[in-house]
Amino acid sequence: MSAGTSPDDSGPRGKWRRLGREPIAGLIAAVVAIPDGLAAAAMVGVNPVLGLYTGAIAPAVGGVLVSTQRLLISATSASAIAAAEALSAYPAALRAQALTALVLLIGGFLVLLGLLRAGRLVRFVSHAVMTGFLLGVAAALVLDQLPQLLGYHPPPGNLVIQTVGLFAHLDAVVPKAAAIGGLALAVLLVLRPTRLGNWAPLIALLLPTVLMAWLGWTDVATVGRQGESGLPLPQIPLLAIVTPQLAGTALAIALVIAVQAAGVSQGAFNLDGSKVNVSRDMIAQGAANLAGSLFGTIPAGGSVGQTALNISLGARTRWAAIFSGLWMLVFVVLIPHLVAKVPMPVLAAMMVVAGIGALNWREALSVWRVGGGARWAIVVTFAATLLTSIPNAVAVGVIVTVVTFLLSSAADIRVFALIRQSGGGIREDAPPARLPSHAVTILEVRGSLFFAGARTLGEKLPDPSQSVAPVAILRLRGYSPAGATFIEVLDRYADEIAQVGGALYLSGVGPALADQLNRAGKLDLGGSVHIIGETPLLGASTRGAAAEALEWLAAHPED
């Protein structure tokens, strides 16, 4: 019996009973996704109805292909705000075509990343960098939607400057728009902690819309004024509109989508026990965007909120996501005129609340308390996300991750002297500054031996230059093939020991590292350098190296 399956669910009838839950879960997820989809598309700066198209196509297409069966692919705030930045460079008349090309490129990049099995590279993204990035996206989301919430039209420029301008020109706020947006904001904030939390977005959508229609306010922007609605028709993306900047943004958004979905899938394990494949999920998200580009959708990826809702509604298989997309398609066909009456400040209020909810200060504080490079990573990435573009922030995050890794690799190298005690135990001690003459010194090495780490090791090894016939044993158990820098450091240290008549033993060397040392052809193997291979018994190779070293010393008596 699979995990999470009750006895009543076993057998053929149980299978149909379980499947019967999926349409209901999909229906509720689709209803709740209506305001989120409208709000995300509004933030992109295109017809909000395109968010509903996204909610119809992405879950259905992606749901067929995902390995994380309960992962729900839909519009996400990070991809929406990045798309808005990219499209802002295009005039309004070309924005829809640019969006289509952008989504097509995002889908293509995601499929390519999946085929290249790039899912395993996600583990190299620093948690501090991702936390800073997501924090910056959430803050940018709030700042970006504040003018829309209040009916203010800011001049072009940085979000921070626009926000300062907003508070400096409060007389330009439209009172009716602010009232409608404020009502939606209040409904969301009051209902979210209650049992109606899942339905809060829908109530916040309907109540201000009905109130504005009853009051007869016509000077507040609505969805209907942004463009036509109804059943989406296929279109061919215009690739001639693509610029290097748009392609770079598409790649950055694809990376953000891939990393976010990988994080979501960690908490959305499959109930049938099948394994999650991050690379396959990339392909699924890519296919969802490729299909969506034919219908003018906005970018889509694995959504944190929608996936959590899908699981809380009792979804057990991929069919819940597929049904969610099918139900959304029904809504697009049946209620286009109702959707057209939704006020734009209401959608802004929803995105502001979404941004506030995504400000995970607790996680940020945890990263900050770690100290060291983690602090720099979160601060730099947050600032880059808030003050520059999403592609620049992703690039900065990659650079910070690489620099942090290199610095930590160099700092993490430690060397210990292993000293046998009279009772039979072994004590770790600080290594001697100089190798003692006519004696065996056993050294334990810990840390990364790549690049700067190998150089740091060379600096921490005891100096043999003032010794006579010293023998050093480096314990290297657990190290896989190392880089050329490490081999160069070993060769130099071995030469220094050989110049004073000594010898170097490498114990616990695995087959792969031994093969690499042999193929390099730099070490005087069999002469001043001796390799003692690893054994299943811990410490056996080092004891063997010590025995051979004592024999070597006996064969080389003091002068």
Short mmCIF file of C-alpha atoms in Angstrom, two decimals, residues 70-523:
data_model
loop_
_atom_site.label_atom_id
_atom_site.label_comp_id
_atom_site.label_asym_id
_atom_site.label_seq_id
_atom_site.Cartn_x
_atom_site.Cartn_y
_atom_site.Cartn_z
CA ARG A 70 1.21 17.85 -7.37
CA LEU A 71 3.32 20.75 -8.68
CA LEU A 72 1.00 23.36 -10.18
CA ILE A 73 2.51 25.48 -12.95
CA SER A 74 1.05 28.99 -13.21
CA ALA A 75 2.06 32.65 -13.26
CA THR A 76 4.56 33.62 -10.55
CA SER A 77 5.36 37.05 -9.13
CA ALA A 78 9.10 36.76 -9.83
CA SER A 79 8.60 35.94 -13.52
CA ALA A 80 5.85 38.55 -13.84
CA ILE A 81 7.94 41.42 -12.49
CA ALA A 82 10.91 40.35 -14.65
CA ALA A 83 8.67 40.25 -17.72
CA ALA A 84 7.35 43.70 -16.87
CA GLU A 85 10.91 45.05 -16.84
CA ALA A 86 11.67 43.45 -20.20
CA LEU A 87 8.49 44.70 -21.88
CA SER A 88 8.82 48.25 -20.57
CA ALA A 89 11.37 48.92 -23.32
CA TYR A 90 8.74 48.26 -26.01
CA PRO A 91 5.98 50.66 -27.10
CA ALA A 92 2.44 49.63 -26.16
CA ALA A 93 1.66 48.60 -29.75
CA LEU A 94 4.46 45.99 -29.77
CA ARG A 95 4.18 44.80 -26.16
CA ALA A 96 1.90 41.83 -26.88
CA GLN A 97 4.21 40.55 -29.63
CA ALA A 98 7.27 41.05 -27.41
CA LEU A 99 5.54 39.10 -24.63
CA THR A 100 4.82 36.22 -27.00
CA ALA A 101 8.46 36.09 -28.10
CA LEU A 102 9.66 36.34 -24.48
CA VAL A 103 7.50 33.43 -23.32
CA LEU A 104 8.61 31.35 -26.32
CA LEU A 105 12.27 31.95 -25.45
CA ILE A 106 11.67 31.13 -21.78
CA GLY A 107 10.04 27.85 -22.76
CA GLY A 108 12.88 27.00 -25.12
CA PHE A 109 15.54 27.71 -22.49
CA LEU A 110 13.73 25.62 -19.88
CA VAL A 111 13.40 22.65 -22.24
CA LEU A 112 17.09 22.96 -23.15
CA LEU A 113 18.12 23.12 -19.48
CA GLY A 114 16.02 20.05 -18.77
CA LEU A 115 17.48 18.07 -21.68
CA LEU A 116 20.98 19.00 -20.49
CA ARG A 117 20.01 17.64 -17.04
CA ALA A 118 20.73 21.00 -15.46
CA GLY A 119 18.54 20.09 -12.51
CA ARG A 120 21.58 18.80 -10.64
CA LEU A 121 23.18 22.26 -10.93
CA VAL A 122 20.41 23.81 -8.83
CA ARG A 123 22.12 22.51 -5.70
CA PHE A 124 25.01 24.92 -6.37
CA VAL A 125 22.77 27.98 -5.92
CA SER A 126 23.57 29.47 -2.53
CA HIS A 127 20.62 29.56 -0.12
CA ALA A 128 21.70 33.04 0.98
CA VAL A 129 21.73 34.26 -2.62
CA MET A 130 18.29 32.80 -3.35
CA THR A 131 16.89 34.24 -0.11
CA GLY A 132 18.21 37.71 -0.99
CA PHE A 133 16.86 37.41 -4.52
CA LEU A 134 13.36 36.33 -3.44
CA LEU A 135 13.33 39.04 -0.78
CA GLY A 136 14.23 41.61 -3.43
CA VAL A 137 11.54 40.32 -5.80
CA ALA A 138 8.92 40.55 -3.06
CA ALA A 139 9.94 44.11 -2.13
CA ALA A 140 10.02 45.14 -5.81
CA LEU A 141 6.56 43.63 -6.26
CA VAL A 142 5.13 45.78 -3.46
CA LEU A 143 6.80 48.97 -4.71
CA ASP A 144 5.77 48.26 -8.30
CA GLN A 145 2.06 47.92 -7.43
CA LEU A 146 1.68 50.80 -4.97
CA PRO A 147 1.08 53.42 -7.72
CA GLN A 148 -1.55 51.21 -9.40
CA LEU A 149 -3.22 50.68 -6.03
CA LEU A 150 -3.59 54.44 -5.54
CA GLY A 151 -4.31 55.41 -9.13
CA TYR A 152 -0.98 57.24 -9.44
CA HIS A 153 0.96 57.30 -12.72
CA PRO A 154 4.68 57.53 -11.92
CA PRO A 155 7.27 58.73 -14.41
CA PRO A 156 9.67 56.10 -15.85
CA GLY A 157 12.54 55.21 -13.59
CA ASN A 158 13.78 53.02 -10.78
CA LEU A 159 11.17 51.54 -8.43
CA VAL A 160 12.73 53.15 -5.38
CA ILE A 161 12.74 56.58 -7.06
CA GLN A 162 9.15 56.06 -8.20
CA THR A 163 8.08 55.23 -4.65
CA VAL A 164 9.78 58.35 -3.29
CA GLY A 165 8.00 60.34 -6.01
CA LEU A 166 4.67 58.81 -5.02
CA PHE A 167 4.95 59.98 -1.42
CA ALA A 168 6.18 63.37 -2.60
CA HIS A 169 3.12 63.82 -4.86
CA LEU A 170 0.24 62.39 -2.82
CA ASP A 171 -1.97 65.10 -4.35
CA ALA A 172 -1.80 63.11 -7.63
CA VAL A 173 -3.47 60.07 -6.03
CA VAL A 174 -6.96 59.28 -7.41
CA PRO A 175 -9.27 59.09 -4.34
CA LYS A 176 -11.79 56.66 -5.87
CA ALA A 177 -9.04 54.30 -7.07
CA ALA A 178 -7.37 54.46 -3.65
CA ALA A 179 -10.70 53.72 -1.95
CA ILE A 180 -11.41 50.66 -4.11
CA GLY A 181 -7.83 49.40 -3.78
CA GLY A 182 -7.85 50.06 -0.05
CA LEU A 183 -11.08 48.09 0.37
CA ALA A 184 -9.60 45.09 -1.47
CA LEU A 185 -6.42 45.39 0.60
CA ALA A 186 -8.42 45.43 3.85
CA VAL A 187 -10.48 42.38 2.84
CA LEU A 188 -7.33 40.43 2.01
CA LEU A 189 -5.51 41.32 5.21
CA VAL A 190 -8.53 40.65 7.45
CA LEU A 191 -9.63 37.35 5.88
CA ARG A 192 -6.27 35.71 5.16
CA PRO A 193 -5.68 34.53 8.78
CA THR A 194 -9.23 33.14 9.02
CA ARG A 195 -10.93 30.00 7.71
CA LEU A 196 -11.84 32.00 4.61
CA GLY A 197 -8.17 32.55 3.84
CA ASN A 198 -8.19 30.47 0.65
CA TRP A 199 -11.24 32.38 -0.59
CA ALA A 200 -9.98 35.82 0.45
CA PRO A 201 -8.68 36.74 -3.05
CA LEU A 202 -12.02 35.87 -4.64
CA ILE A 203 -14.00 37.86 -2.04
CA ALA A 204 -11.58 40.78 -2.42
CA LEU A 205 -12.16 40.60 -6.17
CA LEU A 206 -15.97 40.46 -6.05
CA LEU A 207 -16.84 42.88 -3.22
CA PRO A 208 -15.08 46.03 -4.58
CA THR A 209 -16.21 45.19 -8.13
CA VAL A 210 -19.88 44.99 -7.08
CA LEU A 211 -19.54 48.10 -4.91
CA MET A 212 -18.00 50.15 -7.73
CA ALA A 213 -20.74 49.07 -10.15
CA TRP A 214 -23.41 49.98 -7.57
CA LEU A 215 -21.85 53.42 -6.98
CA GLY A 216 -21.56 53.99 -10.71
CA TRP A 217 -17.90 54.98 -10.60
CA THR A 218 -16.61 55.00 -14.16
CA ASP A 219 -13.35 56.90 -13.71
CA VAL A 220 -11.48 53.93 -12.17
CA ALA A 221 -9.56 51.72 -14.62
CA THR A 222 -10.97 48.23 -15.14
CA VAL A 223 -9.81 45.04 -16.85
CA GLY A 224 -12.22 45.63 -19.73
CA ARG A 225 -10.38 48.80 -20.71
CA GLN A 226 -7.10 46.93 -21.12
CA GLY A 227 -8.21 44.83 -24.11
CA GLU A 228 -10.60 42.18 -25.34
CA SER A 229 -11.37 38.93 -23.54
CA GLY A 230 -12.81 35.55 -24.46
CA LEU A 231 -11.47 32.30 -25.88
CA PRO A 232 -7.75 32.60 -26.75
CA LEU A 233 -6.84 32.10 -30.40
CA PRO A 234 -3.48 30.69 -31.51
CA GLN A 235 -0.89 33.03 -32.96
CA ILE A 236 2.59 32.70 -34.37
CA PRO A 237 5.34 34.37 -32.26
CA LEU A 238 7.21 37.13 -34.09
CA LEU A 239 10.89 36.30 -33.55
CA ALA A 240 12.02 39.38 -35.50
CA ILE A 241 11.19 41.45 -32.44
CA VAL A 242 13.75 39.61 -30.29
CA THR A 243 16.75 41.63 -29.08
CA PRO A 244 19.83 40.42 -27.17
CA GLN A 245 18.43 42.11 -24.06
CA LEU A 246 15.11 40.27 -24.41
CA ALA A 247 16.92 36.95 -24.91
CA GLY A 248 19.08 37.60 -21.83
CA THR A 249 16.00 38.40 -19.77
CA ALA A 250 14.34 35.20 -21.02
CA LEU A 251 17.33 33.14 -19.88
CA ALA A 252 17.36 34.86 -16.49
CA ILE A 253 13.62 34.25 -16.01
CA ALA A 254 14.05 30.61 -17.06
CA LEU A 255 16.75 30.17 -14.40
CA VAL A 256 14.58 31.82 -11.75
CA ILE A 257 11.61 29.61 -12.69
CA ALA A 258 13.78 26.48 -12.59
CA VAL A 259 15.28 27.26 -9.18
CA GLN A 260 11.94 28.25 -7.64
CA ALA A 261 10.24 25.09 -8.91
CA ALA A 262 13.09 22.97 -7.54
CA GLY A 263 12.49 24.50 -4.12
CA VAL A 264 8.74 23.91 -4.37
CA SER A 265 9.16 20.27 -5.41
CA GLN A 266 11.13 19.52 -2.23
CA GLY A 267 7.94 19.91 -0.20
CA ALA A 268 5.59 18.37 -2.77
CA PHE A 269 6.74 14.75 -2.73
CA ASN A 270 4.79 12.18 -4.73
CA LEU A 271 2.31 10.09 -2.77
CA ASP A 272 2.92 7.03 -4.95
CA GLY A 273 6.58 6.98 -3.90
CA SER A 274 7.99 7.90 -7.32
CA LYS A 275 11.07 10.11 -7.35
CA VAL A 276 11.07 13.80 -8.22
CA ASN A 277 13.22 14.71 -11.23
CA VAL A 278 14.09 18.42 -11.30
CA SER A 279 15.31 18.25 -14.91
CA ARG A 280 12.05 16.70 -16.05
CA ASP A 281 10.13 19.41 -14.21
CA MET A 282 12.17 21.96 -16.18
CA ILE A 283 11.03 20.33 -19.41
CA ALA A 284 7.42 20.38 -18.20
CA GLN A 285 7.61 24.09 -17.38
CA GLY A 286 9.28 24.74 -20.72
CA ALA A 287 6.51 22.90 -22.57
CA ALA A 288 3.90 24.91 -20.65
CA ASN A 289 5.52 28.17 -21.75
CA LEU A 290 6.01 27.01 -25.35
CA ALA A 291 2.34 26.10 -25.59
CA GLY A 292 1.36 29.31 -23.84
CA SER A 293 3.37 31.46 -26.26
CA LEU A 294 0.99 30.38 -29.03
CA PHE A 295 -1.89 31.98 -27.10
CA GLY A 296 -0.21 35.10 -25.75
CA THR A 297 0.17 33.97 -22.13
CA ILE A 298 2.52 35.45 -19.55
CA PRO A 299 5.51 33.43 -18.20
CA ALA A 300 4.63 30.47 -15.98
CA GLY A 301 6.51 28.26 -13.54
CA GLY A 302 6.07 26.13 -10.47
CA SER A 303 4.05 28.30 -8.10
CA VAL A 304 4.65 28.16 -4.34
CA GLY A 305 1.17 29.36 -3.40
CA GLN A 306 -0.80 27.43 -6.02
CA THR A 307 1.07 24.20 -5.29
CA ALA A 308 0.50 24.59 -1.54
CA LEU A 309 -3.21 25.20 -2.21
CA ASN A 310 -3.35 22.19 -4.54
CA ILE A 311 -1.94 19.95 -1.80
CA SER A 312 -4.20 21.40 0.91
CA LEU A 313 -7.25 20.67 -1.28
CA GLY A 314 -6.42 16.97 -1.23
CA ALA A 315 -4.79 16.62 -4.65
CA ARG A 316 -2.99 13.31 -5.00
CA THR A 317 -1.97 13.10 -8.67
CA ARG A 318 -1.17 15.24 -11.68
CA TRP A 319 -4.84 15.19 -12.64
CA ALA A 320 -5.69 17.96 -10.17
CA ALA A 321 -3.42 20.41 -12.04
CA ILE A 322 -4.76 19.25 -15.40
CA PHE A 323 -8.36 19.73 -14.25
CA SER A 324 -7.43 23.16 -12.86
CA GLY A 325 -6.37 24.24 -16.35
CA LEU A 326 -9.51 22.78 -17.94
CA TRP A 327 -11.80 24.51 -15.44
CA MET A 328 -10.00 27.82 -16.05
CA LEU A 329 -10.65 27.40 -19.77
CA VAL A 330 -14.35 27.00 -19.00
CA PHE A 331 -14.29 30.21 -16.94
CA VAL A 332 -12.54 32.11 -19.75
CA VAL A 333 -15.33 31.13 -22.13
CA LEU A 334 -18.27 31.66 -19.76
CA ILE A 335 -17.44 34.80 -17.74
CA PRO A 336 -15.45 37.21 -19.93
CA HIS A 337 -17.89 40.10 -19.36
CA LEU A 338 -17.76 39.70 -15.58
CA VAL A 339 -13.98 39.69 -15.61
CA ALA A 340 -13.96 42.89 -17.67
CA LYS A 341 -15.60 44.80 -14.79
CA VAL A 342 -12.83 44.08 -12.25
CA PRO A 343 -11.09 47.33 -11.12
CA MET A 344 -7.35 47.49 -11.70
CA PRO A 345 -6.61 48.80 -8.16
CA VAL A 346 -8.10 45.55 -6.83
CA LEU A 347 -5.53 43.53 -8.78
CA ALA A 348 -2.77 45.83 -7.49
CA ALA A 349 -3.95 45.21 -3.92
CA MET A 350 -3.69 41.45 -4.48
CA MET A 351 -0.13 41.72 -5.73
CA VAL A 352 0.83 44.00 -2.83
CA VAL A 353 -0.47 41.41 -0.36
CA ALA A 354 1.30 38.65 -2.30
CA GLY A 355 4.53 40.64 -2.08
CA ILE A 356 4.11 41.29 1.64
CA GLY A 357 3.43 37.59 2.21
CA ALA A 358 6.58 36.66 0.30
CA LEU A 359 8.78 38.91 2.48
CA ASN A 360 10.25 36.08 4.52
CA TRP A 361 12.04 38.16 7.15
CA ARG A 362 12.40 35.16 9.46
CA GLU A 363 14.46 33.27 6.87
CA ALA A 364 16.43 36.41 6.05
CA LEU A 365 17.23 36.91 9.74
CA SER A 366 18.34 33.30 10.02
CA VAL A 367 20.74 33.77 7.09
CA TRP A 368 22.00 37.05 8.58
CA ARG A 369 22.78 35.36 11.89
CA VAL A 370 24.96 32.83 10.09
CA GLY A 371 27.34 35.71 9.42
CA GLY A 372 30.37 35.75 7.14
CA GLY A 373 29.81 35.43 3.42
CA ALA A 374 26.10 34.69 3.90
CA ARG A 375 25.51 38.29 4.99
CA TRP A 376 27.25 39.71 1.95
CA ALA A 377 25.37 37.32 -0.33
CA ILE A 378 21.90 38.23 0.93
CA VAL A 379 22.56 41.98 1.07
CA VAL A 380 24.21 42.26 -2.35
CA THR A 381 21.61 40.10 -4.09
CA PHE A 382 18.71 41.92 -2.41
CA ALA A 383 20.11 45.33 -3.42
CA ALA A 384 20.79 44.20 -6.99
CA THR A 385 17.24 42.86 -7.34
CA LEU A 386 15.66 46.01 -5.97
CA LEU A 387 17.86 48.59 -7.67
CA THR A 388 18.62 46.95 -11.05
CA SER A 389 16.90 44.46 -13.33
CA ILE A 390 16.11 40.79 -12.69
CA PRO A 391 18.74 39.58 -15.23
CA ASN A 392 21.39 41.75 -13.54
CA ALA A 393 20.33 40.41 -10.14
CA VAL A 394 20.64 36.82 -11.36
CA ALA A 395 24.12 37.58 -12.74
CA VAL A 396 25.13 39.23 -9.47
CA GLY A 397 23.79 36.24 -7.56
CA VAL A 398 25.89 33.85 -9.66
CA ILE A 399 29.01 35.97 -9.13
CA VAL A 400 28.39 36.21 -5.38
CA THR A 401 27.87 32.43 -5.19
CA VAL A 402 31.13 31.73 -7.04
CA VAL A 403 33.15 34.25 -5.01
CA THR A 404 31.69 33.00 -1.73
CA PHE A 405 32.47 29.41 -2.68
CA LEU A 406 36.07 30.21 -3.61
CA LEU A 407 36.67 32.23 -0.44
CA SER A 408 35.10 29.60 1.79
CA SER A 409 37.05 26.83 0.05
CA ALA A 410 40.31 28.62 0.78
CA ALA A 411 39.33 29.35 4.39
CA ASP A 412 38.01 25.87 5.17
CA ILE A 413 41.29 24.01 4.69
CA ARG A 414 42.60 22.65 8.00
CA VAL A 415 45.62 20.50 8.76
CA PHE A 416 46.04 18.42 11.93
CA ALA A 417 48.93 16.36 13.25
CA LEU A 418 47.80 12.87 14.34
CA ILE A 419 49.68 11.69 17.43
CA ARG A 420 49.30 8.16 18.84
CA GLN A 421 48.75 8.06 22.62
CA SER A 422 50.16 5.52 25.05
CA GLY A 423 46.66 4.14 25.68
CA GLY A 424 46.18 3.37 22.00
CA GLY A 425 44.09 6.40 21.07
CA ILE A 426 44.98 9.07 18.52
CA ARG A 427 45.02 12.78 19.38
CA GLU A 428 44.57 15.61 16.91
CA ASP A 429 46.97 18.46 17.46
CA ALA A 430 48.16 21.55 15.65
CA PRO A 431 50.76 20.68 13.02
CA PRO A 432 54.37 21.64 13.75
CA ALA A 433 55.70 24.73 12.03
CA ARG A 434 58.65 22.66 10.74
CA LEU A 435 58.89 18.98 9.90
CA PRO A 436 61.05 17.26 12.55
CA SER A 437 64.22 15.61 11.28
CA HIS A 438 64.52 11.80 11.12
CA ALA A 439 60.90 11.39 12.25
CA VAL A 440 57.50 10.47 10.84
CA THR A 441 54.81 13.18 10.95
CA ILE A 442 51.24 12.12 10.15
CA LEU A 443 49.03 14.94 8.84
CA GLU A 444 45.23 14.90 8.47
CA VAL A 445 43.88 17.16 5.69
CA ARG A 446 40.31 18.50 5.71
CA GLY A 447 38.52 20.87 3.33
CA SER A 448 38.27 21.50 -0.40
CA LEU A 449 41.45 20.91 -2.38
CA PHE A 450 40.37 22.82 -5.48
CA PHE A 451 41.86 26.14 -6.62
CA ALA A 452 42.53 28.47 -3.66
CA GLY A 453 41.95 25.62 -1.19
CA ALA A 454 44.95 23.76 -2.58
CA ARG A 455 47.10 26.91 -2.32
CA THR A 456 45.99 27.35 1.29
CA LEU A 457 46.98 23.75 2.02
CA GLY A 458 50.46 24.44 0.69
CA GLU A 459 50.77 27.36 3.09
CA LYS A 460 49.65 25.31 6.11
CA LEU A 461 51.88 22.27 5.63
CA PRO A 462 54.94 22.10 7.94
CA ASP A 463 58.09 23.62 6.44
CA PRO A 464 60.71 20.95 5.55
CA SER A 465 63.47 23.35 4.46
CA GLN A 466 65.40 23.31 7.78
CA SER A 467 64.97 19.57 8.42
CA VAL A 468 67.09 16.52 7.66
CA ALA A 469 65.52 13.34 6.24
CA PRO A 470 61.97 14.10 7.41
CA VAL A 471 59.02 11.86 6.50
CA ALA A 472 55.52 13.32 6.12
CA ILE A 473 52.34 11.28 5.70
CA LEU A 474 49.32 13.10 4.22
CA ARG A 475 46.07 11.31 4.96
CA LEU A 476 43.82 11.89 1.92
CA ARG A 477 41.00 9.44 2.53
CA GLY A 478 37.67 10.50 1.01
CA TYR A 479 39.08 12.81 -1.66
CA SER A 480 37.88 12.21 -5.20
CA PRO A 481 40.00 13.37 -8.14
CA ALA A 482 41.48 16.77 -7.35
CA GLY A 483 42.44 19.61 -9.64
CA ALA A 484 45.72 20.46 -11.31
CA THR A 485 46.44 23.07 -8.61
CA PHE A 486 46.42 20.42 -5.88
CA ILE A 487 48.79 18.19 -7.86
CA GLU A 488 51.11 21.14 -8.41
CA VAL A 489 51.11 21.89 -4.64
CA LEU A 490 51.88 18.21 -3.88
CA ASP A 491 54.70 18.16 -6.41
CA ARG A 492 56.30 21.30 -4.97
CA TYR A 493 56.03 20.00 -1.38
CA ALA A 494 57.45 16.63 -2.39
CA ASP A 495 60.40 18.36 -4.08
CA GLU A 496 61.09 20.44 -0.97
CA ILE A 497 61.11 17.28 1.18
CA ALA A 498 63.29 15.41 -1.34
CA GLN A 499 65.84 18.25 -1.34
CA VAL A 500 66.53 17.64 2.37
CA GLY A 501 66.66 13.86 1.92
CA GLY A 502 63.15 13.08 3.08
CA ALA A 503 60.10 11.26 1.72
CA LEU A 504 56.36 11.96 1.30
CA TYR A 505 53.66 9.29 1.78
CA LEU A 506 50.06 9.74 0.62
CA SER A 507 47.73 7.42 2.52
CA GLY A 508 44.07 6.52 1.98
CA VAL A 509 44.27 7.42 -1.70
CA GLY A 510 41.23 6.23 -3.66
CA PRO A 511 41.52 4.59 -7.11
CA ALA A 512 40.34 7.69 -9.01
CA LEU A 513 42.79 10.02 -7.27
CA ALA A 514 45.62 7.48 -7.62
CA ASP A 515 44.94 7.21 -11.35
CA GLN A 516 44.96 10.99 -11.65
CA LEU A 517 48.28 11.30 -9.78
CA ASN A 518 49.83 8.65 -12.00
CA ARG A 519 48.58 10.18 -15.24
CA ALA A 520 49.76 13.67 -14.25
CA GLY A 521 53.37 12.43 -14.43
CA LYS A 522 54.70 15.14 -12.09
CA LEU A 523 55.30 13.28 -8.81
#
